[in-house]
Amino acid sequence: GDASLAVPAMRVRQAADGALGFSGRILASGALPGGTVRALDLPLSGTVSPAGSLALWPACTDVRFAALDLAQVALEGQRLTLCPPRGRAIVQTGTGGMSLAATMANMRLRGQLGDSPLALSGGAIGLAWPGTLVATDVQATVGSGASASTLSLARVEAQLGQEVTGRFAGASARIGAVPLAIDDAGGDLAFANGV
């Protein structure tokens, strides 16, 4: 279809012990599960050990895209900086299979949710797969002016796997012009089988 993948630059070096090091860039557009991406610009760096273990993105990496549509959310012209935990790469493979771990500080995203403006921000966000998602100071605003709805979460922790379970705390919500205010709420969360 209209999907495209380009590798405009790639450098590969082999060390004396047989390990491969590589760096380059990937440009991609097309379908994703649940949506599409346009002009994804992804720097690529990593190593393959003589035993075949792969390590991708050993340092902080800027991911850019012109447009990302997932479900009803449309984001345009955004950049995210993902960093690995100390002493490892964001993606690693080995005898235990593949693992992913990344952190992001000061997330700022703007776009649309359906026909309404959307703004998302967060303090520190950490993700490990398989493992846990931890996010602090998450803020979401849908709409604008007096009709805007807002949601704030002081902390979210979730176990990631076939099902997602966890807890949230310090939640506050305002629903546009509806005279309802929720403050300092907390509780359990779960997502399984699309529900």
PDB file of N, CA and C in Angstrom, residues 3-68:
ATOM      1  N   ALA A   3       2.689   2.246   2.537  1.00  0.00           N
ATOM      2  CA  ALA A   3       3.746   2.141   3.542  1.00  0.00           C
ATOM      3  C   ALA A   3       5.116   2.282   2.893  1.00  0.00           C
ATOM      4  N   SER A   4       6.055   2.852   3.639  1.00  0.00           N
ATOM      5  CA  SER A   4       7.415   2.980   3.119  1.00  0.00           C
ATOM      6  C   SER A   4       8.412   2.824   4.257  1.00  0.00           C
ATOM      7  N   LEU A   5       9.584   2.332   3.916  1.00  0.00           N
ATOM      8  CA  LEU A   5      10.678   2.167   4.862  1.00  0.00           C
ATOM      9  C   LEU A   5      11.962   2.509   4.133  1.00  0.00           C
ATOM     10  N   ALA A   6      12.748   3.410   4.702  1.00  0.00           N
ATOM     11  CA  ALA A   6      14.013   3.806   4.083  1.00  0.00           C
ATOM     12  C   ALA A   6      15.105   3.808   5.132  1.00  0.00           C
ATOM     13  N   VAL A   7      16.306   3.452   4.703  1.00  0.00           N
ATOM     14  CA  VAL A   7      17.491   3.513   5.553  1.00  0.00           C
ATOM     15  C   VAL A   7      18.488   4.400   4.797  1.00  0.00           C
ATOM     16  N   PRO A   8      18.402   5.745   4.984  1.00  0.00           N
ATOM     17  CA  PRO A   8      19.243   6.642   4.193  1.00  0.00           C
ATOM     18  C   PRO A   8      20.718   6.587   4.575  1.00  0.00           C
ATOM     19  N   ALA A   9      21.032   6.089   5.765  1.00  0.00           N
ATOM     20  CA  ALA A   9      22.438   5.996   6.178  1.00  0.00           C
ATOM     21  C   ALA A   9      22.585   4.858   7.171  1.00  0.00           C
ATOM     22  N   MET A  10      23.642   4.065   6.998  1.00  0.00           N
ATOM     23  CA  MET A  10      23.933   2.992   7.954  1.00  0.00           C
ATOM     24  C   MET A  10      25.434   2.717   7.915  1.00  0.00           C
ATOM     25  N   ARG A  11      26.055   2.690   9.068  1.00  0.00           N
ATOM     26  CA  ARG A  11      27.471   2.372   9.176  1.00  0.00           C
ATOM     27  C   ARG A  11      27.611   1.142  10.061  1.00  0.00           C
ATOM     28  N   VAL A  12      28.338   0.141   9.597  1.00  0.00           N
ATOM     29  CA  VAL A  12      28.547  -1.102  10.338  1.00  0.00           C
ATOM     30  C   VAL A  12      30.051  -1.307  10.486  1.00  0.00           C
ATOM     31  N   ARG A  13      30.487  -1.622  11.715  1.00  0.00           N
ATOM     32  CA  ARG A  13      31.896  -1.895  11.979  1.00  0.00           C
ATOM     33  C   ARG A  13      32.020  -3.212  12.723  1.00  0.00           C
ATOM     34  N   GLN A  14      33.027  -3.978  12.403  1.00  0.00           N
ATOM     35  CA  GLN A  14      33.258  -5.230  13.112  1.00  0.00           C
ATOM     36  C   GLN A  14      34.527  -5.102  13.939  1.00  0.00           C
ATOM     37  N   ALA A  15      34.412  -5.492  15.225  1.00  0.00           N
ATOM     38  CA  ALA A  15      35.564  -5.458  16.124  1.00  0.00           C
ATOM     39  C   ALA A  15      36.391  -6.724  15.943  1.00  0.00           C
ATOM     40  N   ALA A  16      37.576  -6.720  16.523  1.00  0.00           N
ATOM     41  CA  ALA A  16      38.480  -7.870  16.393  1.00  0.00           C
ATOM     42  C   ALA A  16      37.870  -9.146  16.963  1.00  0.00           C
ATOM     43  N   ASP A  17      36.988  -9.015  17.974  1.00  0.00           N
ATOM     44  CA  ASP A  17      36.369 -10.217  18.566  1.00  0.00           C
ATOM     45  C   ASP A  17      35.149 -10.697  17.796  1.00  0.00           C
ATOM     46  N   GLY A  18      34.815 -10.020  16.700  1.00  0.00           N
ATOM     47  CA  GLY A  18      33.678 -10.422  15.882  1.00  0.00           C
ATOM     48  C   GLY A  18      32.401  -9.656  16.162  1.00  0.00           C
ATOM     49  N   ALA A  19      32.357  -8.858  17.225  1.00  0.00           N
ATOM     50  CA  ALA A  19      31.166  -8.060  17.534  1.00  0.00           C
ATOM     51  C   ALA A  19      30.935  -7.028  16.434  1.00  0.00           C
ATOM     52  N   LEU A  20      29.664  -6.778  16.135  1.00  0.00           N
ATOM     53  CA  LEU A  20      29.292  -5.765  15.151  1.00  0.00           C
ATOM     54  C   LEU A  20      28.715  -4.553  15.861  1.00  0.00           C
ATOM     55  N   GLY A  21      29.160  -3.387  15.459  1.00  0.00           N
ATOM     56  CA  GLY A  21      28.569  -2.142  15.926  1.00  0.00           C
ATOM     57  C   GLY A  21      27.943  -1.441  14.743  1.00  0.00           C
ATOM     58  N   PHE A  22      26.793  -0.807  14.936  1.00  0.00           N
ATOM     59  CA  PHE A  22      26.138  -0.147  13.809  1.00  0.00           C
ATOM     60  C   PHE A  22      25.471   1.140  14.267  1.00  0.00           C
ATOM     61  N   SER A  23      25.368   2.071  13.340  1.00  0.00           N
ATOM     62  CA  SER A  23      24.650   3.324  13.589  1.00  0.00           C
ATOM     63  C   SER A  23      24.078   3.808  12.276  1.00  0.00           C
ATOM     64  N   GLY A  24      22.924   4.420  12.352  1.00  0.00           N
ATOM     65  CA  GLY A  24      22.273   4.899  11.141  1.00  0.00           C
ATOM     66  C   GLY A  24      20.940   5.541  11.457  1.00  0.00           C
ATOM     67  N   ARG A  25      20.044   5.449  10.500  1.00  0.00           N
ATOM     68  CA  ARG A  25      18.761   6.142  10.618  1.00  0.00           C
ATOM     69  C   ARG A  25      17.721   5.404   9.809  1.00  0.00           C
ATOM     70  N   ILE A  26      16.502   5.322  10.362  1.00  0.00           N
ATOM     71  CA  ILE A  26      15.381   4.697   9.669  1.00  0.00           C
ATOM     72  C   ILE A  26      14.281   5.740   9.498  1.00  0.00           C
ATOM     73  N   LEU A  27      13.707   5.810   8.307  1.00  0.00           N
ATOM     74  CA  LEU A  27      12.544   6.653   8.030  1.00  0.00           C
ATOM     75  C   LEU A  27      11.402   5.727   7.638  1.00  0.00           C
ATOM     76  N   ALA A  28      10.249   5.868   8.291  1.00  0.00           N
ATOM     77  CA  ALA A  28       9.145   4.946   8.022  1.00  0.00           C
ATOM     78  C   ALA A  28       7.814   5.680   8.031  1.00  0.00           C
ATOM     79  N   SER A  29       6.903   5.192   7.204  1.00  0.00           N
ATOM     80  CA  SER A  29       5.515   5.654   7.183  1.00  0.00           C
ATOM     81  C   SER A  29       4.641   4.451   6.882  1.00  0.00           C
ATOM     82  N   GLY A  30       3.436   4.433   7.476  1.00  0.00           N
ATOM     83  CA  GLY A  30       2.514   3.344   7.166  1.00  0.00           C
ATOM     84  C   GLY A  30       1.701   2.923   8.367  1.00  0.00           C
ATOM     85  N   ALA A  31       1.080   1.761   8.223  1.00  0.00           N
ATOM     86  CA  ALA A  31       0.159   1.267   9.243  1.00  0.00           C
ATOM     87  C   ALA A  31       0.906   0.734  10.466  1.00  0.00           C
ATOM     88  N   LEU A  32       0.292   0.947  11.625  1.00  0.00           N
ATOM     89  CA  LEU A  32       0.720   0.384  12.904  1.00  0.00           C
ATOM     90  C   LEU A  32      -0.486  -0.347  13.487  1.00  0.00           C
ATOM     91  N   PRO A  33      -0.286  -1.245  14.445  1.00  0.00           N
ATOM     92  CA  PRO A  33      -1.470  -1.823  15.100  1.00  0.00           C
ATOM     93  C   PRO A  33      -2.326  -0.710  15.711  1.00  0.00           C
ATOM     94  N   GLY A  34      -3.533  -0.543  15.243  1.00  0.00           N
ATOM     95  CA  GLY A  34      -4.439   0.477  15.780  1.00  0.00           C
ATOM     96  C   GLY A  34      -4.287   1.856  15.181  1.00  0.00           C
ATOM     97  N   GLY A  35      -3.450   2.031  14.156  1.00  0.00           N
ATOM     98  CA  GLY A  35      -3.301   3.373  13.606  1.00  0.00           C
ATOM     99  C   GLY A  35      -2.289   3.457  12.490  1.00  0.00           C
ATOM    100  N   THR A  36      -1.722   4.663  12.300  1.00  0.00           N
ATOM    101  CA  THR A  36      -0.725   4.915  11.257  1.00  0.00           C
ATOM    102  C   THR A  36       0.318   5.899  11.770  1.00  0.00           C
ATOM    103  N   VAL A  37       1.487   5.881  11.129  1.00  0.00           N
ATOM    104  CA  VAL A  37       2.528   6.866  11.404  1.00  0.00           C
ATOM    105  C   VAL A  37       3.007   7.425  10.068  1.00  0.00           C
ATOM    106  N   ARG A  38       3.355   8.718  10.072  1.00  0.00           N
ATOM    107  CA  ARG A  38       3.890   9.354   8.863  1.00  0.00           C
ATOM    108  C   ARG A  38       5.209  10.022   9.211  1.00  0.00           C
ATOM    109  N   ALA A  39       6.228   9.734   8.399  1.00  0.00           N
ATOM    110  CA  ALA A  39       7.559  10.333   8.541  1.00  0.00           C
ATOM    111  C   ALA A  39       8.149  10.110   9.932  1.00  0.00           C
ATOM    112  N   LEU A  40       8.146   8.858  10.380  1.00  0.00           N
ATOM    113  CA  LEU A  40       8.847   8.493  11.604  1.00  0.00           C
ATOM    114  C   LEU A  40      10.343   8.550  11.311  1.00  0.00           C
ATOM    115  N   ASP A  41      11.083   9.301  12.121  1.00  0.00           N
ATOM    116  CA  ASP A  41      12.526   9.465  11.956  1.00  0.00           C
ATOM    117  C   ASP A  41      13.180   8.881  13.195  1.00  0.00           C
ATOM    118  N   LEU A  42      13.807   7.702  13.032  1.00  0.00           N
ATOM    119  CA  LEU A  42      14.323   6.951  14.162  1.00  0.00           C
ATOM    120  C   LEU A  42      15.815   6.704  14.002  1.00  0.00           C
ATOM    121  N   PRO A  43      16.652   7.381  14.806  1.00  0.00           N
ATOM    122  CA  PRO A  43      18.078   7.036  14.788  1.00  0.00           C
ATOM    123  C   PRO A  43      18.253   5.602  15.254  1.00  0.00           C
ATOM    124  N   LEU A  44      19.235   4.922  14.705  1.00  0.00           N
ATOM    125  CA  LEU A  44      19.453   3.524  15.039  1.00  0.00           C
ATOM    126  C   LEU A  44      20.909   3.350  15.454  1.00  0.00           C
ATOM    127  N   SER A  45      21.131   2.769  16.635  1.00  0.00           N
ATOM    128  CA  SER A  45      22.492   2.471  17.070  1.00  0.00           C
ATOM    129  C   SER A  45      22.454   1.235  17.942  1.00  0.00           C
ATOM    130  N   GLY A  46      23.522   0.445  17.867  1.00  0.00           N
ATOM    131  CA  GLY A  46      23.552  -0.751  18.686  1.00  0.00           C
ATOM    132  C   GLY A  46      24.721  -1.652  18.367  1.00  0.00           C
ATOM    133  N   THR A  47      24.677  -2.839  18.959  1.00  0.00           N
ATOM    134  CA  THR A  47      25.723  -3.828  18.763  1.00  0.00           C
ATOM    135  C   THR A  47      25.103  -5.223  18.690  1.00  0.00           C
ATOM    136  N   VAL A  48      25.805  -6.118  18.009  1.00  0.00           N
ATOM    137  CA  VAL A  48      25.496  -7.541  18.019  1.00  0.00           C
ATOM    138  C   VAL A  48      26.760  -8.240  18.510  1.00  0.00           C
ATOM    139  N   SER A  49      26.650  -8.968  19.618  1.00  0.00           N
ATOM    140  CA  SER A  49      27.815  -9.635  20.200  1.00  0.00           C
ATOM    141  C   SER A  49      28.203 -10.853  19.372  1.00  0.00           C
ATOM    142  N   PRO A  50      29.409 -11.395  19.559  1.00  0.00           N
ATOM    143  CA  PRO A  50      29.796 -12.614  18.840  1.00  0.00           C
ATOM    144  C   PRO A  50      28.831 -13.774  19.112  1.00  0.00           C
ATOM    145  N   ALA A  51      28.164 -13.784  20.272  1.00  0.00           N
ATOM    146  CA  ALA A  51      27.203 -14.847  20.589  1.00  0.00           C
ATOM    147  C   ALA A  51      25.828 -14.588  19.978  1.00  0.00           C
ATOM    148  N   GLY A  52      25.633 -13.403  19.364  1.00  0.00           N
ATOM    149  CA  GLY A  52      24.361 -13.099  18.715  1.00  0.00           C
ATOM    150  C   GLY A  52      23.407 -12.250  19.528  1.00  0.00           C
ATOM    151  N   SER A  53      23.797 -11.808  20.723  1.00  0.00           N
ATOM    152  CA  SER A  53      22.937 -10.933  21.527  1.00  0.00           C
ATOM    153  C   SER A  53      22.895  -9.539  20.905  1.00  0.00           C
ATOM    154  N   LEU A  54      21.718  -8.951  20.881  1.00  0.00           N
ATOM    155  CA  LEU A  54      21.500  -7.642  20.283  1.00  0.00           C
ATOM    156  C   LEU A  54      21.257  -6.608  21.368  1.00  0.00           C
ATOM    157  N   ALA A  55      21.860  -5.432  21.218  1.00  0.00           N
ATOM    158  CA  ALA A  55      21.595  -4.293  22.102  1.00  0.00           C
ATOM    159  C   ALA A  55      21.303  -3.085  21.218  1.00  0.00           C
ATOM    160  N   LEU A  56      20.108  -2.488  21.357  1.00  0.00           N
ATOM    161  CA  LEU A  56      19.705  -1.330  20.560  1.00  0.00           C
ATOM    162  C   LEU A  56      19.540  -0.105  21.449  1.00  0.00           C
ATOM    163  N   TRP A  57      19.986   1.030  20.972  1.00  0.00           N
ATOM    164  CA  TRP A  57      19.860   2.332  21.628  1.00  0.00           C
ATOM    165  C   TRP A  57      20.492   2.324  23.024  1.00  0.00           C
ATOM    166  N   PRO A  58      21.832   2.294  23.090  1.00  0.00           N
ATOM    167  CA  PRO A  58      22.524   2.326  24.377  1.00  0.00           C
ATOM    168  C   PRO A  58      22.591   3.720  25.000  1.00  0.00           C
ATOM    169  N   ALA A  59      22.135   4.732  24.283  1.00  0.00           N
ATOM    170  CA  ALA A  59      22.150   6.110  24.792  1.00  0.00           C
ATOM    171  C   ALA A  59      20.802   6.761  24.505  1.00  0.00           C
ATOM    172  N   CYS A  60      20.572   7.931  25.079  1.00  0.00           N
ATOM    173  CA  CYS A  60      19.307   8.644  24.852  1.00  0.00           C
ATOM    174  C   CYS A  60      19.114   8.888  23.356  1.00  0.00           C
ATOM    175  N   THR A  61      17.871   8.734  22.906  1.00  0.00           N
ATOM    176  CA  THR A  61      17.554   8.788  21.482  1.00  0.00           C
ATOM    177  C   THR A  61      16.326   9.656  21.259  1.00  0.00           C
ATOM    178  N   ASP A  62      16.407  10.573  20.312  1.00  0.00           N
ATOM    179  CA  ASP A  62      15.263  11.402  19.926  1.00  0.00           C
ATOM    180  C   ASP A  62      14.475  10.703  18.825  1.00  0.00           C
ATOM    181  N   VAL A  63      13.200  10.460  19.072  1.00  0.00           N
ATOM    182  CA  VAL A  63      12.296   9.869  18.088  1.00  0.00           C
ATOM    183  C   VAL A  63      11.365  10.977  17.602  1.00  0.00           C
ATOM    184  N   ARG A  64      11.321  11.190  16.290  1.00  0.00           N
ATOM    185  CA  ARG A  64      10.473  12.245  15.722  1.00  0.00           C
ATOM    186  C   ARG A  64       9.474  11.628  14.758  1.00  0.00           C
ATOM    187  N   PHE A  65       8.330  12.301  14.618  1.00  0.00           N
ATOM    188  CA  PHE A  65       7.368  11.885  13.592  1.00  0.00           C
ATOM    189  C   PHE A  65       6.558  13.092  13.155  1.00  0.00           C
ATOM    190  N   ALA A  66       6.135  13.064  11.891  1.00  0.00           N
ATOM    191  CA  ALA A  66       5.303  14.146  11.365  1.00  0.00           C
ATOM    192  C   ALA A  66       3.871  13.982  11.824  1.00  0.00           C
ATOM    193  N   ALA A  67       3.374  12.729  11.882  1.00  0.00           N
ATOM    194  CA  ALA A  67       2.005  12.471  12.315  1.00  0.00           C
ATOM    195  C   ALA A  67       1.905  11.059  12.858  1.00  0.00           C
ATOM    196  N   LEU A  68       1.133  10.913  13.938  1.00  0.00           N
ATOM    197  CA  LEU A  68       0.867   9.608  14.535  1.00  0.00           C
ATOM    198  C   LEU A  68      -0.604   9.570  14.904  1.00  0.00           C
TER     199      LEU A  68
END
